Amino acid sequence: MRLATWNVNSIRTRVRRTVDFAVREDIDVLAMQEIKCKPEQFPYAQFEEAGYQVEVHGLNQWNGVAIASRLPMTDVSTAFDAMPGFAKGHEGPDAPLEARALGATVDGVQIWSLYVPNGRSLEDPHYTYKLHWLEALRQHAASALQKNPNLPLALVGDFNIIPFDSDNGDPDIVEGVSTHVSPAERQAFFAFQDAGLADVVRPLLPEGFTYWDYQRLKFPRNEGVRIDFVLGSSPLAGAVTGASIYRDERKGEQPSDHVPVVVDLDFGGGDDGDMPMIFA
DNA sequence: ATGGCACGAGCATCGTGA
């Protein structure tokens, strides 16, 4: 199975580019973030013509997540346990949920397409929301793995955290001033590791950014950051045979500001075409 | 000190992004 994650920054603007990428790179499951539309506005036809079915969770012009898959999706969910909500002047437990998570099971793999809240600034209520949202996600994942340690679980998407200084090529993002690099955010990210979910791309690709701001020539100067990740449980991590970051998708006409991150998975079925059969 | 760019709603400009 080839599993990809991509913050597309409006699917209606970039549907051709997105589907072309999925077909060209032989993607089986594509988790998308920031689709920026409701289900009735989603361009299903282009995906279906290319052989994908799509699950969509979008409430308005903000956020929005989707999963396109060549194989059937089951157990579709639009929120994880205790996922907090957010709205201006509405920070209590009754705050409305946003469209930032979509879970589905494909071929026994539980996949979550995730768009972690940005945080906006270190003093903003959105920053607290971000930390609470991450903690609820971690607890949900930990609980799922406690119930079933053999579960191949993948948390993929835009985490809006720069885990290491080596992931930060943008001189405008500075610890103590900026979000994404604060100790609390990094701690929230590393807590997934303690829950049994490892970054499965980094061991294969220690370098490489996934986002460059549209402004101030950030891409030509390569002043990007690594904020898009595939976190996998041990059963999933053990099946990873490759990883790619498609930097070229930041080029050309109307690119997203993020690029796709892809992992190749081989669970030993031998029938998915990923690996040749070896006969003695 | 501030803007720079891009997107969607909706028709002037604002909220959002990181």
XYZ file of C-alpha atoms (C1' of nucleotides) in Angstrom:
298
model
C 0.000 0.000 0.000
C 1.215 3.502 -0.885
C -0.121 5.953 1.680
C 0.154 9.717 1.138
C -0.722 12.843 3.095
C -1.083 16.301 1.561
C -2.376 19.627 2.812
C -3.845 20.741 -0.529
C -4.957 24.265 0.521
C -8.352 24.141 -1.238
C -9.245 21.006 -3.190
C -11.437 22.915 -5.632
C -8.465 25.042 -6.704
C -6.125 22.063 -7.004
C -8.219 18.997 -7.854
C -6.513 18.371 -11.218
C -3.067 18.634 -9.683
C -4.045 16.427 -6.749
C -5.616 13.621 -8.785
C -2.795 13.733 -11.356
C -0.281 13.298 -8.550
C -2.173 10.379 -7.019
C -2.410 8.556 -10.354
C 1.147 9.320 -11.475
C 2.663 8.208 -8.160
C 0.405 5.168 -7.813
C -1.044 6.311 -4.494
C -3.536 3.876 -2.939
C -4.694 6.080 -0.070
C -4.421 9.871 -0.050
C -5.203 11.771 3.154
C -5.939 15.429 2.449
C -6.136 18.460 4.706
C -7.454 22.004 4.216
C -9.910 20.996 1.522
C -11.764 24.234 2.402
C -15.213 23.079 1.331
C -18.341 21.186 2.339
C -19.087 17.680 1.000
C -21.610 19.040 -1.516
C -18.856 21.248 -2.978
C -16.214 18.497 -3.175
C -15.079 17.472 -6.709
C -15.885 13.776 -6.296
C -16.137 13.095 -10.038
C -12.474 13.725 -10.843
C -11.412 11.304 -8.105
C -13.948 8.652 -9.085
C -12.915 8.824 -12.747
C -9.365 8.072 -11.566
C -10.516 5.053 -9.550
C -10.776 6.562 -6.064
C -13.639 6.700 -3.641
C -13.592 9.621 -1.234
C -14.727 10.271 2.320
C -15.109 13.974 3.109
C -15.497 15.947 6.301
C -15.992 19.667 5.741
C -18.269 22.116 7.561
C -17.475 25.458 5.894
C -14.705 27.287 4.019
C -12.169 26.605 6.743
C -10.174 23.477 7.537
C -11.764 20.314 6.128
C -10.228 16.845 5.714
C -10.734 13.978 3.284
C -9.420 10.532 2.388
C -9.335 9.197 -1.169
C -8.815 5.459 -1.495
C -8.673 2.812 -4.221
C -9.826 0.236 -1.663
C -13.020 0.280 0.415
C -13.070 2.396 3.562
C -14.871 1.261 6.703
C -15.394 2.628 10.222
C -15.414 6.217 9.004
C -15.301 8.747 11.821
C -15.224 12.555 11.881
C -13.865 12.961 15.404
C -11.689 11.105 17.879
C -12.613 10.591 21.533
C -12.788 13.809 23.592
C -11.751 15.947 20.621
C -12.142 19.552 21.787
C -13.949 22.238 19.784
C -13.234 25.874 19.198
C -14.979 29.067 18.221
C -14.404 32.714 18.968
C -15.477 33.513 22.518
C -16.495 29.864 22.913
C -13.747 28.019 24.718
C -15.698 25.765 27.041
C -16.514 22.082 26.669
C -19.543 23.126 24.587
C -17.430 24.750 21.848
C -18.380 23.459 18.370
C -16.159 20.829 16.777
C -14.158 21.773 13.703
C -13.475 19.651 10.595
C -9.921 18.636 11.469
C -10.014 14.837 11.741
C -11.257 12.012 9.563
C -10.618 8.370 10.374
C -11.130 5.325 8.161
C -9.946 1.729 8.001
C -8.450 0.541 4.702
C -7.266 -3.052 4.282
C -6.964 -3.396 8.058
C -4.993 -0.148 8.473
C -6.603 2.532 10.612
C -5.783 5.880 9.054
C -6.495 9.363 10.420
C -6.248 12.447 8.204
C -5.424 15.246 10.644
C -5.239 19.007 10.463
C -3.847 20.124 13.810
C -4.899 23.636 14.909
C -2.366 26.314 14.003
C -2.135 28.029 17.376
C -1.976 31.523 15.831
C 0.241 32.991 18.575
C 1.658 31.894 21.919
C -0.858 34.090 23.777
C -3.911 33.192 21.686
C -6.674 30.885 22.996
C -6.088 28.966 19.762
C -2.663 27.946 21.095
C -4.217 26.356 24.207
C -6.789 24.717 21.953
C -3.957 23.270 19.849
C -2.293 21.683 22.899
C -5.572 20.267 24.224
C -6.471 18.921 20.785
C -3.103 17.128 20.521
C -3.408 15.673 24.002
C -6.883 14.281 23.275
C -5.581 12.755 20.033
C -2.650 11.164 21.848
C -4.954 9.687 24.483
C -7.285 8.331 21.823
C -4.391 6.668 19.991
C -2.868 5.296 23.198
C -6.194 3.819 24.204
C -6.730 2.236 20.779
C -3.273 0.613 20.938
C -3.867 -0.546 24.504
C -6.989 -2.358 23.336
C -5.240 -3.801 20.278
C -1.408 -3.697 20.288
C -1.379 -5.319 16.840
C -3.336 -2.477 15.229
C -1.606 -0.883 12.233
C -2.456 2.746 13.073
C -1.345 5.760 11.049
C -1.802 9.348 12.205
C -1.027 11.434 9.144
C -1.337 15.069 8.244
C -0.378 18.634 8.995
C 0.729 18.670 12.638
C 1.691 22.350 12.653
C 4.727 21.525 14.816
C 8.419 21.768 13.895
C 9.886 18.995 16.077
C 13.605 19.740 15.681
C 15.638 22.840 14.903
C 16.909 20.985 11.826
C 13.292 20.969 10.584
C 13.189 24.768 10.674
C 14.721 26.502 7.661
C 12.672 29.660 8.129
C 14.604 32.413 9.957
C 11.308 34.189 10.753
C 10.224 31.284 12.990
C 11.982 31.741 16.316
C 11.562 29.921 19.610
C 10.110 32.176 22.299
C 8.270 34.275 19.699
C 6.649 31.905 17.239
C 4.252 29.017 17.437
C 5.297 25.598 16.045
C 8.634 25.566 17.909
C 7.635 26.115 21.552
C 8.739 23.498 24.106
C 5.073 22.709 24.887
C 4.233 22.030 21.239
C 7.344 19.900 20.749
C 6.579 18.004 23.961
C 3.040 17.371 22.657
C 4.535 15.972 19.455
C 7.088 13.756 21.201
C 4.364 12.438 23.521
C 3.029 10.426 20.570
C 6.278 8.495 20.580
C 5.713 7.564 24.230
C 2.255 6.345 23.200
C 3.851 3.971 20.670
C 3.580 6.126 17.546
C 6.826 6.850 15.725
C 7.635 9.235 12.899
C 8.161 6.602 10.195
C 9.543 8.988 7.564
C 12.455 10.525 9.469
C 14.572 7.341 9.728
C 14.472 7.076 5.920
C 14.494 10.814 5.141
C 16.216 12.805 7.914
C 16.211 15.978 5.783
C 13.487 17.734 3.815
C 10.844 20.388 4.334
C 7.131 19.946 3.617
C 5.916 23.571 3.742
C 7.138 26.910 2.420
C 5.259 30.174 3.024
C 3.922 31.754 -0.185
C 5.390 35.088 0.873
C 8.859 36.594 0.631
C 10.443 34.074 -1.754
C 10.485 31.375 0.908
C 10.492 28.534 -1.615
C 13.253 29.878 -3.930
C 15.339 30.521 -0.818
C 14.373 27.072 0.546
C 13.291 28.648 3.829
C 10.776 25.911 4.593
C 9.760 23.796 7.558
C 8.872 20.167 8.201
C 5.382 20.021 9.701
C 3.636 17.193 7.810
C 4.124 13.726 9.251
C 3.208 10.064 9.190
C 3.160 8.668 12.723
C 2.767 4.912 12.892
C 2.190 2.250 15.527
C 4.783 -0.553 15.700
C 2.780 -2.883 13.425
C 2.618 -0.097 10.837
C 6.207 1.089 11.283
C 7.403 -2.480 10.761
C 5.740 -2.546 7.343
C 7.372 0.631 5.995
C 9.623 -0.092 3.015
C 10.114 3.452 1.721
C 9.306 7.132 2.149
C 9.235 10.169 -0.139
C 8.691 13.915 0.129
C 7.558 15.345 -3.208
C 9.299 18.719 -3.133
C 8.583 19.307 -6.828
C 4.865 19.667 -6.053
C 5.677 23.103 -4.598
C 6.704 24.222 -8.117
C 4.670 25.295 -11.117
C 1.282 26.962 -11.483
C -0.825 27.435 -8.360
C 0.935 25.047 -6.011
C -0.252 24.317 -2.494
C 2.132 25.719 0.102
C 2.567 22.109 1.351
C 3.936 19.091 -0.556
C 2.900 15.413 -0.321
C 4.579 12.967 2.043
C 4.355 9.297 1.004
C 5.153 5.988 2.700
C 5.278 2.533 1.144
C 3.824 -0.232 3.287
C 4.256 -3.971 2.841
C 2.348 -6.138 5.281
C 3.595 -9.320 3.638
C 0.392 -10.082 1.786
C 2.368 -10.329 -1.421
C -0.621 -9.366 -3.537
C -0.454 -5.598 -3.512
C 2.078 -5.231 -6.301
C 4.490 -3.273 -4.110
C 7.156 -5.960 -3.949
C 8.148 -8.707 -6.346
C 7.597 -12.264 -5.180
C 10.867 -14.039 -4.537
C 11.005 -17.763 -5.260
C 13.890 -19.878 -4.036
C 7.345 49.292 11.980
C 5.059 46.820 8.456
C 4.178 44.119 4.430
C 4.911 40.450 1.483
C 0.940 35.752 -0.769
C -3.032 32.837 -1.188
C -7.668 31.090 -0.266
C -13.056 31.602 0.367
C -17.185 34.354 1.083
C -19.245 37.607 -1.466
C -18.745 42.292 -3.511
C -15.238 45.508 0.119
C -12.841 43.693 2.787
C -11.939 40.317 6.297
C -10.672 35.805 8.687
C -7.343 32.535 8.249
C -2.889 30.577 7.584
C 2.557 29.497 10.173
